[in-house]
Amino acid sequence: MTNRIPIASPVRTAAIVNRYYVHAKKNLGQNFLVDLDAVQGIVRAAGVQAGDQVIEVGPGIGSLTEQLLLAGGKVAAYEVDQTLPEILANELPEKINGQDRDECFKLIMKDVLKADFHADLDGFFDLTKPVKVVANLPYYITTPIIFNLLEADLDFTSLTLMMQKEVAERLAAQPGSKAYGPLSIAVQTRMSVDLALEVGHGSFMPQPKVDSAVVVLRPLKEQVEVGDRKQFDRVVKLCFAQRRKTLANNLKALVPAKEDREKLLAGLDLDPRQRPEQLAIADFIKISRAINEMNK
């Protein structure tokens, strides 16, 4: 491969934008990442090495894609913007680490929320081996994509995701924090959460109004047993329905009678006057199970 300016550099991105008359589409949540240090920081956080199978969501003009490929990753990228295949075909290197691009890169023109991973990746990935996900997620659809990936029937070793800093803080939040809530609990009962790096709004073109952060999610070695997942998620959401109200008040929808609520919480050694953000995940599991027992 000849020496070339990385796509992630401001000058190369500007040249691509001008050459193809392309612009970041607000309705797709696009912002071009023009900070090579940040892009390489994402690749390092993901630990991408030669031979790793990597799913990318929203490759854009290829800033992150290029660095994933140069690190040795075999990349399958999901994209919905029909203006981008031509750019990726022209701008990504034709030879990468001695391989033809087609051997290590596959563009899948499909909404990742509608992905059939096994069908889409068959013949390109060896799905008996683990997969990493690395993505610069659109702000407006971050949470649905995370849960779509968590529920996919694939062997993920990690999800390394850049998102709005506020959402990243909610994912990692601990009891007692204002950011702690249903999203924190839903993710932390499935994955470990590590905040890897922060990326300021000045690293993008055009610049968003908020900063971003990169989060690394890894499957828990020991799964948290929450019982009936739908019931557990419902209990958690109702407990946080009105954050300023007490636990006892928020449980009215599930346990209408005051005496029953007080008896239930006393039996679990929980103070009914507590706010939901003060409870540990184990407490919500106990509440969910106790309500299930009451309803039998």
mmCIF file of C-alpha atoms in Angstrom:
data_model
loop_
_atom_site.group_PDB
_atom_site.id
_atom_site.type_symbol
_atom_site.label_atom_id
_atom_site.label_comp_id
_atom_site.label_asym_id
_atom_site.label_seq_id
_atom_site.Cartn_x
_atom_site.Cartn_y
_atom_site.Cartn_z
ATOM 1 C CA MET A 1 0.000 0.000 0.000
ATOM 2 C CA THR A 2 1.333 3.424 -0.927
ATOM 3 C CA ASN A 3 1.727 6.103 1.696
ATOM 4 C CA ARG A 4 -1.539 8.051 1.859
ATOM 5 C CA ILE A 5 -3.287 10.538 4.086
ATOM 6 C CA PRO A 6 -5.802 8.717 6.320
ATOM 7 C CA ILE A 7 -9.484 9.254 5.577
ATOM 8 C CA ALA A 8 -9.909 10.351 9.206
ATOM 9 C CA SER A 9 -7.728 13.429 8.691
ATOM 10 C CA PRO A 10 -9.589 16.735 8.227
ATOM 11 C CA VAL A 11 -7.866 17.473 4.915
ATOM 12 C CA ARG A 12 -8.724 14.067 3.403
ATOM 13 C CA THR A 13 -12.315 14.195 4.644
ATOM 14 C CA ALA A 14 -12.733 17.693 3.201
ATOM 15 C CA ALA A 15 -11.334 16.499 -0.142
ATOM 16 C CA ILE A 16 -13.782 13.549 -0.213
ATOM 17 C CA VAL A 17 -16.724 15.781 0.705
ATOM 18 C CA ASN A 18 -15.823 18.194 -2.095
ATOM 19 C CA ARG A 19 -15.073 15.493 -4.666
ATOM 20 C CA TYR A 20 -18.364 13.636 -4.228
ATOM 21 C CA TYR A 21 -20.557 16.587 -3.180
ATOM 22 C CA VAL A 22 -21.453 14.553 -0.121
ATOM 23 C CA HIS A 23 -22.750 15.994 3.139
ATOM 24 C CA ALA A 24 -23.554 14.597 6.563
ATOM 25 C CA LYS A 25 -27.251 13.751 6.636
ATOM 26 C CA LYS A 26 -29.020 14.901 9.804
ATOM 27 C CA ASN A 27 -31.833 12.378 9.366
ATOM 28 C CA LEU A 28 -29.257 9.560 9.541
ATOM 29 C CA GLY A 29 -27.383 11.092 12.465
ATOM 30 C CA GLN A 30 -24.212 11.409 10.412
ATOM 31 C CA ASN A 31 -21.141 13.326 11.600
ATOM 32 C CA PHE A 32 -17.806 12.592 9.946
ATOM 33 C CA LEU A 33 -15.051 11.795 12.454
ATOM 34 C CA VAL A 34 -11.968 13.840 11.513
ATOM 35 C CA ASP A 35 -9.650 13.030 14.417
ATOM 36 C CA LEU A 36 -7.152 10.276 13.607
ATOM 37 C CA ASP A 37 -6.083 9.959 17.263
ATOM 38 C CA ALA A 38 -9.700 9.358 18.278
ATOM 39 C CA VAL A 39 -10.249 6.818 15.480
ATOM 40 C CA GLN A 40 -7.102 4.915 16.393
ATOM 41 C CA GLY A 41 -8.143 5.144 20.051
ATOM 42 C CA ILE A 42 -11.389 3.345 19.163
ATOM 43 C CA VAL A 43 -9.453 0.605 17.358
ATOM 44 C CA ARG A 44 -7.124 0.199 20.350
ATOM 45 C CA ALA A 45 -10.048 0.119 22.794
ATOM 46 C CA ALA A 46 -11.592 -2.670 20.704
ATOM 47 C CA GLY A 47 -8.283 -4.543 20.715
ATOM 48 C CA VAL A 48 -8.591 -5.302 16.997
ATOM 49 C CA GLN A 49 -5.790 -7.577 15.804
ATOM 50 C CA ALA A 50 -4.946 -9.507 12.660
ATOM 51 C CA GLY A 51 -7.684 -11.998 11.846
ATOM 52 C CA ASP A 52 -10.376 -10.488 14.067
ATOM 53 C CA GLN A 53 -13.893 -10.575 12.622
ATOM 54 C CA VAL A 54 -15.425 -7.127 13.023
ATOM 55 C CA ILE A 55 -18.959 -5.866 12.412
ATOM 56 C CA GLU A 56 -19.069 -2.116 11.832
ATOM 57 C CA VAL A 57 -22.298 -0.120 11.921
ATOM 58 C CA GLY A 58 -22.442 2.946 9.686
ATOM 59 C CA PRO A 59 -19.005 3.139 8.015
ATOM 60 C CA GLY A 60 -19.768 6.553 6.502
ATOM 61 C CA ILE A 61 -16.903 7.578 4.225
ATOM 62 C CA GLY A 62 -14.585 4.991 5.792
ATOM 63 C CA SER A 63 -12.639 6.867 8.510
ATOM 64 C CA LEU A 64 -12.938 4.087 11.096
ATOM 65 C CA THR A 65 -13.242 1.306 8.505
ATOM 66 C CA GLU A 66 -9.814 2.098 7.084
ATOM 67 C CA GLN A 67 -8.111 1.900 10.478
ATOM 68 C CA LEU A 68 -9.925 -1.343 11.385
ATOM 69 C CA LEU A 69 -8.667 -2.885 8.141
ATOM 70 C CA LEU A 70 -5.119 -1.617 8.652
ATOM 71 C CA ALA A 71 -5.151 -3.172 12.150
ATOM 72 C CA GLY A 72 -5.824 -6.536 10.476
ATOM 73 C CA GLY A 73 -9.559 -6.796 11.005
ATOM 74 C CA LYS A 74 -11.882 -8.550 8.591
ATOM 75 C CA VAL A 75 -14.728 -6.034 8.428
ATOM 76 C CA ALA A 76 -18.406 -6.439 7.526
ATOM 77 C CA ALA A 77 -20.036 -3.004 7.528
ATOM 78 C CA TYR A 78 -23.771 -2.216 7.624
ATOM 79 C CA GLU A 79 -24.819 0.974 5.863
ATOM 80 C CA VAL A 80 -28.117 2.510 4.700
ATOM 81 C CA ASP A 81 -26.894 5.619 2.858
ATOM 82 C CA GLN A 82 -26.995 4.783 -0.862
ATOM 83 C CA THR A 83 -24.525 7.566 -1.711
ATOM 84 C CA LEU A 84 -21.657 5.927 0.171
ATOM 85 C CA PRO A 85 -20.812 2.637 -1.648
ATOM 86 C CA GLU A 86 -19.097 4.539 -4.481
ATOM 87 C CA ILE A 87 -17.022 6.564 -2.015
ATOM 88 C CA LEU A 88 -15.955 3.502 -0.033
ATOM 89 C CA ALA A 89 -15.088 1.634 -3.238
ATOM 90 C CA ASN A 90 -12.914 4.514 -4.443
ATOM 91 C CA GLU A 91 -11.381 5.704 -1.173
ATOM 92 C CA LEU A 92 -10.602 2.559 0.820
ATOM 93 C CA PRO A 93 -7.255 1.010 -0.172
ATOM 94 C CA GLU A 94 -7.503 -1.682 -2.842
ATOM 95 C CA LYS A 95 -4.726 -3.642 -1.114
ATOM 96 C CA ILE A 96 -4.634 -3.954 2.678
ATOM 97 C CA ASN A 97 -1.863 -5.816 4.482
ATOM 98 C CA GLY A 98 -1.147 -7.758 1.293
ATOM 99 C CA GLN A 99 -4.781 -8.744 0.735
ATOM 100 C CA ASP A 100 -7.263 -7.612 -1.883
ATOM 101 C CA ARG A 101 -9.909 -5.419 -0.290
ATOM 102 C CA ASP A 102 -12.709 -7.850 -1.178
ATOM 103 C CA GLU A 103 -11.026 -10.525 0.944
ATOM 104 C CA CYS A 104 -11.215 -8.445 4.117
ATOM 105 C CA PHE A 105 -14.094 -5.995 3.588
ATOM 106 C CA LYS A 106 -17.777 -6.550 2.873
ATOM 107 C CA LEU A 107 -20.322 -3.744 2.619
ATOM 108 C CA ILE A 108 -23.874 -4.774 3.520
ATOM 109 C CA MET A 109 -26.447 -2.230 2.378
ATOM 110 C CA LYS A 110 -29.014 -2.875 5.063
ATOM 111 C CA ASP A 111 -30.365 -1.350 8.264
ATOM 112 C CA VAL A 112 -28.551 -3.183 11.069
ATOM 113 C CA LEU A 113 -31.849 -3.278 13.002
ATOM 114 C CA LYS A 114 -33.148 -5.559 10.223
ATOM 115 C CA ALA A 115 -29.992 -7.633 9.965
ATOM 116 C CA ASP A 116 -30.046 -11.406 9.656
ATOM 117 C CA PHE A 117 -26.464 -11.773 10.798
ATOM 118 C CA HIS A 118 -26.080 -15.442 9.933
ATOM 119 C CA ALA A 119 -27.426 -14.968 6.408
ATOM 120 C CA ASP A 120 -25.602 -11.665 5.853
ATOM 121 C CA LEU A 121 -22.222 -12.917 7.042
ATOM 122 C CA ASP A 122 -22.350 -16.492 5.753
ATOM 123 C CA GLY A 123 -19.340 -17.200 3.560
ATOM 124 C CA PHE A 124 -17.477 -14.108 4.740
ATOM 125 C CA PHE A 125 -17.132 -14.729 8.478
ATOM 126 C CA ASP A 126 -16.524 -18.036 10.184
ATOM 127 C CA LEU A 127 -19.468 -17.844 12.572
ATOM 128 C CA THR A 128 -18.101 -20.676 14.701
ATOM 129 C CA LYS A 129 -15.577 -18.056 15.864
ATOM 130 C CA PRO A 130 -16.234 -14.908 17.914
ATOM 131 C CA VAL A 131 -17.034 -11.489 16.499
ATOM 132 C CA LYS A 132 -16.280 -7.944 17.634
ATOM 133 C CA VAL A 133 -18.544 -4.972 16.986
ATOM 134 C CA VAL A 134 -16.984 -1.549 16.491
ATOM 135 C CA ALA A 135 -19.162 1.414 15.593
ATOM 136 C CA ASN A 136 -19.623 5.165 15.670
ATOM 137 C CA LEU A 137 -23.343 5.055 16.400
ATOM 138 C CA PRO A 138 -25.894 7.657 15.280
ATOM 139 C CA TYR A 139 -27.061 9.472 18.416
ATOM 140 C CA TYR A 140 -30.765 9.148 17.667
ATOM 141 C CA ILE A 141 -30.780 5.351 17.414
ATOM 142 C CA THR A 142 -28.022 4.308 19.824
ATOM 143 C CA THR A 143 -30.174 2.400 22.338
ATOM 144 C CA PRO A 144 -32.148 0.293 19.810
ATOM 145 C CA ILE A 145 -28.911 -0.730 18.089
ATOM 146 C CA ILE A 146 -27.300 -1.738 21.391
ATOM 147 C CA PHE A 147 -30.222 -3.983 22.335
ATOM 148 C CA ASN A 148 -30.486 -5.397 18.834
ATOM 149 C CA LEU A 149 -26.842 -6.446 19.082
ATOM 150 C CA LEU A 150 -27.180 -7.787 22.635
ATOM 151 C CA GLU A 151 -30.074 -10.000 21.567
ATOM 152 C CA ALA A 152 -28.434 -11.230 18.349
ATOM 153 C CA ASP A 153 -27.497 -14.886 18.068
ATOM 154 C CA LEU A 154 -23.789 -14.234 17.646
ATOM 155 C CA ASP A 155 -20.739 -14.948 19.786
ATOM 156 C CA PHE A 156 -19.600 -11.413 20.617
ATOM 157 C CA THR A 157 -16.368 -10.872 22.523
ATOM 158 C CA SER A 158 -16.964 -7.124 22.769
ATOM 159 C CA LEU A 159 -18.994 -4.170 21.526
ATOM 160 C CA THR A 160 -16.883 -1.016 21.214
ATOM 161 C CA LEU A 161 -19.293 1.828 20.568
ATOM 162 C CA MET A 162 -18.973 5.567 20.261
ATOM 163 C CA MET A 163 -22.087 7.433 21.315
ATOM 164 C CA GLN A 164 -23.301 10.631 22.924
ATOM 165 C CA LYS A 165 -21.369 11.130 26.164
ATOM 166 C CA GLU A 166 -24.573 11.423 28.193
ATOM 167 C CA VAL A 167 -25.764 7.987 27.000
ATOM 168 C CA ALA A 168 -22.342 6.468 27.714
ATOM 169 C CA GLU A 169 -22.535 7.805 31.266
ATOM 170 C CA ARG A 170 -25.987 6.258 31.690
ATOM 171 C CA LEU A 171 -24.669 2.871 30.555
ATOM 172 C CA ALA A 172 -21.858 2.965 33.110
ATOM 173 C CA ALA A 173 -23.763 4.654 35.959
ATOM 174 C CA GLN A 174 -23.817 3.120 39.438
ATOM 175 C CA PRO A 175 -26.492 3.340 42.175
ATOM 176 C CA GLY A 176 -26.709 6.787 43.717
ATOM 177 C CA SER A 177 -25.920 8.551 40.455
ATOM 178 C CA LYS A 178 -28.444 10.741 38.641
ATOM 179 C CA ALA A 179 -27.488 8.927 35.419
ATOM 180 C CA TYR A 180 -28.384 5.521 36.914
ATOM 181 C CA GLY A 181 -31.622 4.098 35.584
ATOM 182 C CA PRO A 182 -33.323 1.420 33.455
ATOM 183 C CA LEU A 183 -30.709 1.628 30.671
ATOM 184 C CA SER A 184 -27.841 1.159 33.150
ATOM 185 C CA ILE A 185 -29.545 -1.873 34.672
ATOM 186 C CA ALA A 186 -30.654 -3.465 31.387
ATOM 187 C CA VAL A 187 -27.096 -3.363 30.025
ATOM 188 C CA GLN A 188 -25.206 -4.154 33.239
ATOM 189 C CA THR A 189 -27.230 -7.341 33.804
ATOM 190 C CA ARG A 190 -25.815 -8.579 30.483
ATOM 191 C CA MET A 191 -22.441 -6.903 29.970
ATOM 192 C CA SER A 192 -19.560 -5.222 31.763
ATOM 193 C CA VAL A 193 -19.269 -1.535 30.859
ATOM 194 C CA ASP A 194 -15.986 0.353 30.476
ATOM 195 C CA LEU A 195 -15.694 4.003 29.451
ATOM 196 C CA ALA A 196 -12.632 3.873 27.201
ATOM 197 C CA LEU A 197 -12.213 7.473 26.019
ATOM 198 C CA GLU A 198 -13.998 10.760 25.505
ATOM 199 C CA VAL A 199 -14.181 12.460 22.117
ATOM 200 C CA GLY A 200 -14.959 16.170 21.986
ATOM 201 C CA HIS A 201 -17.433 17.656 19.536
ATOM 202 C CA GLY A 202 -14.536 19.356 17.735
ATOM 203 C CA SER A 203 -13.410 15.956 16.419
ATOM 204 C CA PHE A 204 -16.358 15.818 14.006
ATOM 205 C CA MET A 205 -17.391 17.515 10.794
ATOM 206 C CA PRO A 206 -19.906 19.071 11.072
ATOM 207 C CA GLN A 207 -19.526 19.583 14.802
ATOM 208 C CA PRO A 208 -22.404 18.252 16.928
ATOM 209 C CA LYS A 209 -23.530 20.263 19.936
ATOM 210 C CA VAL A 210 -22.517 17.551 22.401
ATOM 211 C CA ASP A 211 -19.422 15.500 23.190
ATOM 212 C CA SER A 212 -19.077 11.766 22.611
ATOM 213 C CA ALA A 213 -17.541 8.853 24.471
ATOM 214 C CA VAL A 214 -16.401 5.356 23.567
ATOM 215 C CA VAL A 215 -17.790 2.480 25.627
ATOM 216 C CA VAL A 216 -16.581 -1.110 25.584
ATOM 217 C CA LEU A 217 -19.211 -3.718 26.493
ATOM 218 C CA ARG A 218 -18.131 -7.287 27.185
ATOM 219 C CA PRO A 219 -20.338 -10.283 28.030
ATOM 220 C CA LEU A 220 -20.339 -11.047 31.747
ATOM 221 C CA LYS A 221 -18.396 -14.196 32.632
ATOM 222 C CA GLU A 222 -21.220 -15.103 34.997
ATOM 223 C CA GLN A 223 -24.658 -14.117 33.766
ATOM 224 C CA VAL A 224 -26.913 -12.229 36.158
ATOM 225 C CA GLU A 225 -30.022 -14.330 36.751
ATOM 226 C CA VAL A 226 -32.952 -11.926 36.642
ATOM 227 C CA GLY A 227 -35.678 -14.547 36.203
ATOM 228 C CA ASP A 228 -38.409 -13.508 33.787
ATOM 229 C CA ARG A 229 -36.591 -10.838 31.731
ATOM 230 C CA LYS A 230 -39.743 -9.080 30.498
ATOM 231 C CA GLN A 231 -41.154 -8.905 33.995
ATOM 232 C CA PHE A 232 -37.815 -7.708 35.397
ATOM 233 C CA ASP A 233 -37.513 -4.942 32.780
ATOM 234 C CA ARG A 234 -41.103 -3.863 33.479
ATOM 235 C CA VAL A 235 -40.485 -3.703 37.226
ATOM 236 C CA VAL A 236 -37.339 -1.607 36.714
ATOM 237 C CA LYS A 237 -39.063 0.821 34.328
ATOM 238 C CA LEU A 238 -42.017 1.282 36.678
ATOM 239 C CA CYS A 239 -39.728 1.836 39.657
ATOM 240 C CA PHE A 240 -38.094 4.677 37.717
ATOM 241 C CA ALA A 241 -41.348 5.958 36.209
ATOM 242 C CA GLN A 242 -41.204 9.020 38.452
ATOM 243 C CA ARG A 243 -37.654 9.361 39.741
ATOM 244 C CA ARG A 244 -38.529 11.889 42.446
ATOM 245 C CA LYS A 245 -41.120 9.605 44.004
ATOM 246 C CA THR A 246 -40.358 6.902 46.520
ATOM 247 C CA LEU A 247 -40.010 3.233 45.719
ATOM 248 C CA ALA A 248 -43.337 2.482 47.395
ATOM 249 C CA ASN A 249 -45.165 5.098 45.304
ATOM 250 C CA ASN A 250 -43.694 3.868 42.024
ATOM 251 C CA LEU A 251 -44.716 0.283 42.784
ATOM 252 C CA LYS A 252 -48.426 1.204 42.938
ATOM 253 C CA ALA A 253 -48.997 0.106 39.356
ATOM 254 C CA LEU A 254 -47.773 -3.405 40.181
ATOM 255 C CA VAL A 255 -48.949 -3.697 43.799
ATOM 256 C CA PRO A 256 -51.997 -1.445 44.241
ATOM 257 C CA ALA A 257 -52.666 -2.040 47.955
ATOM 258 C CA LYS A 258 -50.478 0.018 50.297
ATOM 259 C CA GLU A 259 -50.374 -2.756 52.917
ATOM 260 C CA ASP A 260 -49.185 -5.268 50.303
ATOM 261 C CA ARG A 261 -46.440 -2.931 49.130
ATOM 262 C CA GLU A 262 -45.240 -2.294 52.650
ATOM 263 C CA LYS A 263 -45.281 -6.014 53.452
ATOM 264 C CA LEU A 264 -43.414 -6.868 50.252
ATOM 265 C CA LEU A 265 -40.670 -4.285 50.813
ATOM 266 C CA ALA A 266 -40.333 -5.096 54.514
ATOM 267 C CA GLY A 267 -39.877 -8.758 53.608
ATOM 268 C CA LEU A 268 -37.024 -7.746 51.305
ATOM 269 C CA ASP A 269 -35.470 -5.467 53.944
ATOM 270 C CA LEU A 270 -35.962 -2.430 51.683
ATOM 271 C CA ASP A 271 -36.950 1.037 52.864
ATOM 272 C CA PRO A 272 -40.176 2.083 51.042
ATOM 273 C CA ARG A 273 -39.042 5.724 51.286
ATOM 274 C CA GLN A 274 -35.959 5.110 49.164
ATOM 275 C CA ARG A 275 -35.629 6.581 45.686
ATOM 276 C CA PRO A 276 -35.144 4.025 42.876
ATOM 277 C CA GLU A 277 -31.644 5.283 42.006
ATOM 278 C CA GLN A 278 -30.481 4.219 45.461
ATOM 279 C CA LEU A 279 -31.161 0.525 44.798
ATOM 280 C CA ALA A 280 -28.601 -1.984 43.536
ATOM 281 C CA ILE A 281 -29.400 -4.322 40.669
ATOM 282 C CA ALA A 282 -29.759 -7.172 43.171
ATOM 283 C CA ASP A 283 -32.557 -5.233 44.881
ATOM 284 C CA PHE A 284 -34.551 -4.935 41.649
ATOM 285 C CA ILE A 285 -34.111 -8.667 41.062
ATOM 286 C CA LYS A 286 -35.510 -9.360 44.538
ATOM 287 C CA ILE A 287 -38.485 -7.061 43.946
ATOM 288 C CA SER A 288 -39.263 -8.651 40.570
ATOM 289 C CA ARG A 289 -39.143 -12.169 41.995
ATOM 290 C CA ALA A 290 -41.246 -11.238 45.015
ATOM 291 C CA ILE A 291 -43.941 -9.700 42.794
ATOM 292 C CA ASN A 292 -43.924 -12.817 40.643
ATOM 293 C CA GLU A 293 -44.501 -14.925 43.749
ATOM 294 C CA MET A 294 -47.363 -12.645 44.866
ATOM 295 C CA ASN A 295 -49.088 -13.056 41.497
ATOM 296 C CA LYS A 296 -48.944 -16.847 41.428
#
